[in-house]
Amino acid sequence: MSDFIIAIGHTASGNIGCGVIARLDESNCTRAIGSLVIAYLQEKGHTVNLLRVDESNNYNFEDCYVRANEANDIAKYSDVELYVEIHINAGGGTGPEVCVSGKSEIANQYAVKVSKGLANALNLTNRGVKTRNLIVLNRTVMPAILVECLFADSDDADIYNQEVIARAIVNGLVGVKSLGNNAWKLGWNRNDVGWWFCTDIKNKYYYTADNGWKEIEWDWYIFDSRGYALQDAWYYDESDKFWYYLDGSCKMVRGSTDKPLWVWIDDACYCFNEHGRMYCDCVTADGWKVDDSGIWVK
Ligand SMILES: [Zn+2]
């Protein structure tokens, strides 16, 4: 079972470094959600470390440095899978987003699941994963995510529910193994977080990263270590040194023998051959040039 660090965003309400106070009081919310996240993770057998700095006497963001240092101390004597810091957003938008430093593939995979889980559970727009330059993300040595659950200063505040939010975060953090029996059927299964594939209902066997690529009804899929199929995600295959892309239905995107496939992903256009391998630093089978990131050169 993996160890998590759950960090409470900001100092306590009213202190230097406290969270936004709008329709919601962020400092109070992060404390309430954090306690529940820890309780739910412990129920599932995970080891959790709480980081909570209530007071700060000197300057704004002092608490961020304190938490990052404390996290790095914990990592010296235990194997921390992920640092998770909880916040409530401000600025008048809507929906959850999860921030990462962009340096950790593990953090990215968790961030995708947590953001999607929150959006589905709260029925809000998923703002998704954002790469951000933030103190706690930059200074922690382990994979780290910062969760902005919803907005404190928009109508999001009306649907704030700490239990629903905490459950959604936990569902994004734990693997399919921890999911209750009623969630399982043979073949494809789905929850708020993603898809998994069960091969034996009695023993709860399912595909994971250890199984490598799996062909299911003529399409190819790949799973993460926790059992979820990669979705809207890049995958670098160490064995053949090629990049692949899994689409919104978790399928490997690929062309055919007579025609490669071009796909727009995050504002750039990429090309894939009949095996799903991304063309890179070459001329594609249909005669277009792509750079060393695989992006079409106009
Ligand atoms: Zn905050």
Short mmCIF file of C-alpha atoms and ligand atoms in Angstrom, two decimals:
data_model
loop_
_atom_site.label_atom_id
_atom_site.label_comp_id
_atom_site.label_asym_id
_atom_site.label_seq_id
_atom_site.Cartn_x
_atom_site.Cartn_y
_atom_site.Cartn_z
CA MET A 1 0.00 0.00 0.00
CA SER A 2 1.37 3.39 -0.89
CA ASP A 3 2.21 6.17 1.52
CA PHE A 4 0.72 9.58 0.91
CA ILE A 5 1.46 12.99 2.31
CA ILE A 6 -1.70 15.06 2.69
CA ALA A 7 -0.80 18.73 3.07
CA ILE A 8 -3.34 21.33 4.14
CA GLY A 9 -3.14 24.47 2.02
CA HIS A 10 -2.48 27.74 3.89
CA THR A 11 -2.34 28.69 7.55
CA ALA A 12 -5.48 28.75 9.67
CA SER A 13 -8.06 31.43 8.92
CA GLY A 14 -7.03 34.88 10.16
CA ASN A 15 -3.28 34.19 10.23
CA ILE A 16 -0.57 35.53 7.92
CA GLY A 17 -0.67 33.25 4.90
CA CYS A 18 -4.26 32.15 5.34
CA GLY A 19 -6.44 31.23 2.37
CA VAL A 20 -8.96 33.30 0.48
CA ILE A 21 -12.06 34.37 2.36
CA ALA A 22 -15.02 34.73 0.01
CA ARG A 23 -18.23 32.73 -0.13
CA LEU A 24 -16.08 29.96 1.32
CA ASP A 25 -13.26 30.35 3.84
CA GLU A 26 -10.45 28.43 2.14
CA SER A 27 -8.42 27.72 5.30
CA ASN A 28 -11.42 26.14 7.00
CA CYS A 29 -12.31 24.10 3.90
CA THR A 30 -8.80 22.73 3.35
CA ARG A 31 -8.68 21.61 6.98
CA ALA A 32 -12.07 19.90 6.79
CA ILE A 33 -11.37 18.19 3.45
CA GLY A 34 -7.86 17.16 4.49
CA SER A 35 -9.05 15.40 7.65
CA LEU A 36 -11.63 13.43 5.67
CA VAL A 37 -9.15 12.51 2.91
CA ILE A 38 -6.83 11.10 5.57
CA ALA A 39 -9.63 9.15 7.26
CA TYR A 40 -10.82 7.64 3.94
CA LEU A 41 -7.28 6.69 2.89
CA GLN A 42 -6.62 5.06 6.24
CA GLU A 43 -9.88 3.11 5.93
CA LYS A 44 -8.43 1.61 2.75
CA GLY A 45 -5.22 0.65 4.51
CA HIS A 46 -2.90 3.40 3.30
CA THR A 47 -0.28 5.10 5.43
CA VAL A 48 -0.85 8.84 5.49
CA ASN A 49 1.24 11.71 6.82
CA LEU A 50 -0.55 14.96 7.62
CA LEU A 51 1.18 18.29 7.09
CA ARG A 52 -0.66 21.21 8.58
CA VAL A 53 0.83 24.59 9.47
CA ASP A 54 -1.70 26.74 11.30
CA GLU A 55 0.39 29.76 12.18
CA SER A 56 2.91 31.92 10.45
CA ASN A 57 4.48 34.95 12.04
CA ASN A 58 6.80 36.31 9.44
CA TYR A 59 5.69 36.43 5.83
CA ASN A 60 3.24 35.14 3.26
CA PHE A 61 4.10 31.68 1.89
CA GLU A 62 6.31 30.86 4.88
CA ASP A 63 3.98 27.91 5.51
CA CYS A 64 4.69 26.58 1.99
CA TYR A 65 8.41 26.35 2.69
CA VAL A 66 7.73 24.71 6.05
CA ARG A 67 5.48 22.06 4.47
CA ALA A 68 7.93 21.32 1.66
CA ASN A 69 10.77 20.87 4.17
CA GLU A 70 8.66 18.64 6.39
CA ALA A 71 7.66 16.53 3.39
CA ASN A 72 11.28 16.08 2.37
CA ASP A 73 12.15 15.02 5.93
CA ILE A 74 9.42 12.35 5.83
CA ALA A 75 10.79 11.08 2.52
CA LYS A 76 14.14 10.41 4.19
CA TYR A 77 12.73 7.54 6.22
CA SER A 78 9.66 6.37 4.29
CA ASP A 79 8.69 5.65 0.75
CA VAL A 80 6.27 8.42 -0.20
CA GLU A 81 4.25 7.76 -3.35
CA LEU A 82 2.73 11.23 -3.65
CA TYR A 83 2.50 14.64 -1.99
CA VAL A 84 -1.05 16.04 -2.20
CA GLU A 85 -1.79 19.62 -1.16
CA ILE A 86 -5.40 20.75 -0.88
CA HIS A 87 -6.69 24.19 -1.88
CA ILE A 88 -9.83 26.06 -2.90
CA ASN A 89 -9.42 28.26 -5.98
CA ALA A 90 -10.28 31.94 -6.35
CA GLY A 91 -10.71 34.29 -9.29
CA GLY A 92 -14.30 33.64 -10.24
CA GLY A 93 -14.01 30.54 -12.42
CA THR A 94 -15.66 27.17 -12.11
CA GLY A 95 -14.55 23.59 -11.65
CA PRO A 96 -11.58 21.70 -10.27
CA GLU A 97 -8.01 21.79 -11.52
CA VAL A 98 -4.90 19.98 -10.37
CA CYS A 99 -1.47 21.61 -10.59
CA VAL A 100 1.80 19.79 -11.21
CA SER A 101 5.38 20.89 -11.81
CA GLY A 102 5.45 18.98 -15.10
CA LYS A 103 8.52 16.97 -14.11
CA SER A 104 6.89 13.79 -12.85
CA GLU A 105 4.92 11.34 -14.98
CA ILE A 106 3.56 9.73 -11.80
CA ALA A 107 2.27 13.08 -10.54
CA ASN A 108 0.64 13.70 -13.94
CA GLN A 109 -1.20 10.39 -13.88
CA TYR A 110 -2.58 11.08 -10.41
CA ALA A 111 -3.46 14.66 -11.35
CA VAL A 112 -5.54 13.51 -14.34
CA LYS A 113 -7.53 11.10 -12.16
CA VAL A 114 -8.09 13.48 -9.25
CA SER A 115 -9.24 16.34 -11.46
CA LYS A 116 -11.59 14.13 -13.44
CA GLY A 117 -12.93 12.45 -10.30
CA LEU A 118 -13.72 15.83 -8.71
CA ALA A 119 -15.36 17.20 -11.85
CA ASN A 120 -17.59 14.14 -12.18
CA ALA A 121 -18.46 13.94 -8.49
CA LEU A 122 -19.34 17.65 -8.27
CA ASN A 123 -20.82 17.83 -11.78
CA LEU A 124 -18.54 20.75 -12.68
CA THR A 125 -16.37 21.49 -15.71
CA ASN A 126 -13.02 19.75 -15.52
CA ARG A 127 -10.30 22.41 -15.87
CA GLY A 128 -7.83 19.54 -15.86
CA VAL A 129 -4.10 19.39 -15.20
CA LYS A 130 -2.08 22.63 -15.17
CA THR A 131 1.68 22.95 -15.10
CA ARG A 132 2.53 25.61 -12.53
CA ASN A 133 5.57 27.10 -10.88
CA LEU A 134 4.60 26.72 -7.20
CA ILE A 135 6.75 26.58 -4.07
CA VAL A 136 5.52 23.23 -2.76
CA LEU A 137 5.65 21.59 -6.20
CA ASN A 138 9.13 22.86 -6.92
CA ARG A 139 10.68 22.16 -3.53
CA THR A 140 9.31 18.70 -2.71
CA VAL A 141 11.49 15.77 -3.76
CA MET A 142 8.66 13.28 -4.36
CA PRO A 143 5.92 13.43 -7.06
CA ALA A 144 3.55 16.19 -5.99
CA ILE A 145 0.14 17.56 -6.92
CA LEU A 146 -1.78 20.61 -5.71
CA VAL A 147 -5.54 20.19 -5.87
CA GLU A 148 -7.80 23.22 -6.41
CA CYS A 149 -11.10 21.55 -5.58
CA LEU A 150 -13.46 24.29 -6.81
CA PHE A 151 -13.87 28.08 -6.53
CA ALA A 152 -14.51 29.96 -3.29
CA ASP A 153 -15.83 33.06 -5.02
CA SER A 154 -18.26 31.79 -7.67
CA ASP A 155 -21.45 29.70 -7.69
CA ASP A 156 -19.19 26.68 -7.12
CA ALA A 157 -19.47 27.65 -3.44
CA ASP A 158 -23.15 26.62 -3.46
CA ILE A 159 -22.32 22.99 -4.16
CA TYR A 160 -19.39 22.75 -1.77
CA ASN A 161 -19.59 19.46 0.11
CA GLN A 162 -16.52 18.33 2.00
CA GLU A 163 -17.48 14.63 2.05
CA VAL A 164 -18.11 14.50 -1.71
CA ILE A 165 -14.84 16.33 -2.39
CA ALA A 166 -12.79 14.15 -0.06
CA ARG A 167 -14.24 10.93 -1.53
CA ALA A 168 -13.50 12.12 -5.05
CA ILE A 169 -9.90 12.96 -4.19
CA VAL A 170 -9.42 9.58 -2.54
CA ASN A 171 -10.93 7.76 -5.53
CA GLY A 172 -8.37 9.52 -7.70
CA LEU A 173 -5.53 8.50 -5.41
CA VAL A 174 -6.22 4.84 -4.79
CA GLY A 175 -6.14 2.05 -7.35
CA VAL A 176 -8.99 -0.10 -8.58
CA LYS A 177 -8.06 -2.80 -6.05
CA SER A 178 -9.61 -0.75 -3.23
CA LEU A 179 -12.96 -0.45 -5.00
CA GLY A 180 -15.89 -2.29 -3.44
CA ASN A 181 -17.27 -5.54 -4.85
CA ASN A 182 -20.39 -3.93 -6.29
CA ALA A 183 -18.22 -1.82 -8.60
CA TRP A 184 -16.92 -4.89 -10.46
CA LYS A 185 -18.07 -6.80 -13.49
CA LEU A 186 -16.21 -8.96 -15.98
CA GLY A 187 -14.55 -6.95 -18.76
CA TRP A 188 -14.63 -3.16 -18.80
CA ASN A 189 -15.61 -1.27 -15.65
CA ARG A 190 -15.93 2.45 -15.14
CA ASN A 191 -16.17 4.91 -12.28
CA ASP A 192 -15.79 8.69 -11.90
CA VAL A 193 -12.05 8.38 -12.28
CA GLY A 194 -11.59 6.10 -15.27
CA TRP A 195 -11.82 2.65 -16.88
CA TRP A 196 -10.38 -0.67 -15.80
CA PHE A 197 -10.59 -4.20 -17.19
CA CYS A 198 -11.45 -7.18 -15.01
CA THR A 199 -10.34 -10.64 -16.20
CA ASP A 200 -11.59 -12.68 -13.23
CA ILE A 201 -14.47 -11.38 -11.16
CA LYS A 202 -14.06 -13.87 -8.30
CA ASN A 203 -10.44 -12.99 -7.60
CA LYS A 204 -10.73 -9.37 -8.74
CA TYR A 205 -7.96 -9.78 -11.32
CA TYR A 206 -7.43 -6.79 -13.58
CA TYR A 207 -4.91 -5.49 -16.08
CA THR A 208 -2.15 -3.22 -14.84
CA ALA A 209 1.06 -1.71 -16.20
CA ASP A 210 2.71 -5.13 -15.66
CA ASN A 211 0.58 -6.61 -18.45
CA GLY A 212 1.94 -4.19 -21.07
CA TRP A 213 -0.14 -3.48 -24.15
CA LYS A 214 -3.44 -5.38 -24.29
CA GLU A 215 -5.50 -5.96 -27.41
CA ILE A 216 -9.20 -5.96 -26.60
CA GLU A 217 -11.66 -6.30 -29.49
CA TRP A 218 -9.16 -5.10 -32.09
CA ASP A 219 -8.01 -2.03 -30.20
CA TRP A 220 -4.90 -1.59 -28.07
CA TYR A 221 -4.88 -0.32 -24.51
CA ILE A 222 -2.34 0.23 -21.76
CA PHE A 223 -2.98 0.44 -18.02
CA ASP A 224 -1.30 2.27 -15.16
CA SER A 225 0.12 0.59 -12.07
CA ARG A 226 -3.18 1.12 -10.23
CA GLY A 227 -5.27 -0.60 -12.90
CA TYR A 228 -6.76 2.35 -14.77
CA ALA A 229 -6.47 2.48 -18.56
CA LEU A 230 -4.49 5.48 -19.76
CA GLN A 231 -6.90 8.03 -21.21
CA ASP A 232 -6.18 11.26 -23.10
CA ALA A 233 -2.55 10.53 -22.26
CA TRP A 234 0.87 10.10 -23.81
CA TYR A 235 2.79 6.90 -23.23
CA TYR A 236 6.48 6.36 -23.86
CA ASP A 237 7.27 2.71 -24.46
CA GLU A 238 10.71 1.95 -23.05
CA SER A 239 10.96 -1.30 -25.00
CA ASP A 240 10.69 0.17 -28.50
CA LYS A 241 11.52 3.83 -27.64
CA PHE A 242 8.41 5.22 -29.30
CA TRP A 243 5.72 7.60 -28.09
CA TYR A 244 2.08 6.53 -28.26
CA TYR A 245 -1.14 8.36 -27.50
CA LEU A 246 -4.26 6.98 -25.82
CA ASP A 247 -7.44 8.83 -26.79
CA GLY A 248 -10.58 9.76 -24.83
CA SER A 249 -11.87 6.19 -25.07
CA CYS A 250 -8.45 4.87 -23.89
CA LYS A 251 -7.69 3.43 -27.36
CA MET A 252 -4.24 3.68 -28.91
CA VAL A 253 -4.50 6.11 -31.83
CA ARG A 254 -3.03 4.61 -35.00
CA GLY A 255 -3.15 4.90 -38.76
CA SER A 256 -3.57 2.14 -41.32
CA THR A 257 -1.04 0.49 -43.61
CA ASP A 258 -1.97 2.79 -46.47
CA LYS A 259 -2.44 5.99 -44.45
CA PRO A 260 -0.92 7.39 -41.24
CA LEU A 261 -3.23 9.18 -38.80
CA TRP A 262 -2.89 12.87 -37.87
CA VAL A 263 -4.29 14.00 -34.51
CA TRP A 264 -4.47 17.40 -32.81
CA ILE A 265 -3.34 17.13 -29.18
CA ASP A 266 -2.99 20.27 -27.02
CA ASP A 267 -2.75 22.69 -29.97
CA ALA A 268 -0.18 20.72 -31.97
CA CYS A 269 -0.60 18.17 -34.74
CA TYR A 270 1.05 14.73 -34.46
CA CYS A 271 1.19 11.76 -36.82
CA PHE A 272 0.95 8.06 -35.95
CA ASN A 273 1.69 4.99 -38.08
CA GLU A 274 -0.28 1.75 -38.32
CA HIS A 275 1.37 0.46 -35.11
CA GLY A 276 0.46 3.61 -33.19
CA ARG A 277 4.05 4.86 -33.13
CA MET A 278 4.40 8.63 -33.29
CA TYR A 279 6.49 9.93 -36.18
CA CYS A 280 9.38 11.99 -34.85
CA ASP A 281 12.12 14.06 -36.51
CA CYS A 282 11.41 12.65 -39.97
CA VAL A 283 9.13 12.83 -42.98
CA THR A 284 5.85 10.95 -42.48
CA ALA A 285 4.55 8.25 -44.84
CA ASP A 286 2.28 10.85 -46.44
CA GLY A 287 5.12 13.29 -47.00
CA TRP A 288 5.02 15.89 -44.18
CA LYS A 289 7.82 16.95 -41.93
CA VAL A 290 7.66 16.56 -38.12
CA ASP A 291 10.19 17.91 -35.60
CA ASP A 292 11.93 16.05 -32.78
CA SER A 293 8.88 16.48 -30.53
CA GLY A 294 6.72 14.91 -33.25
CA ILE A 295 5.01 18.20 -34.06
CA TRP A 296 4.05 18.92 -37.67
CA VAL A 297 6.32 21.55 -39.23
CA LYS A 298 4.28 23.86 -41.42
ZN ZN B 1 -4.96 28.31 -1.85
#
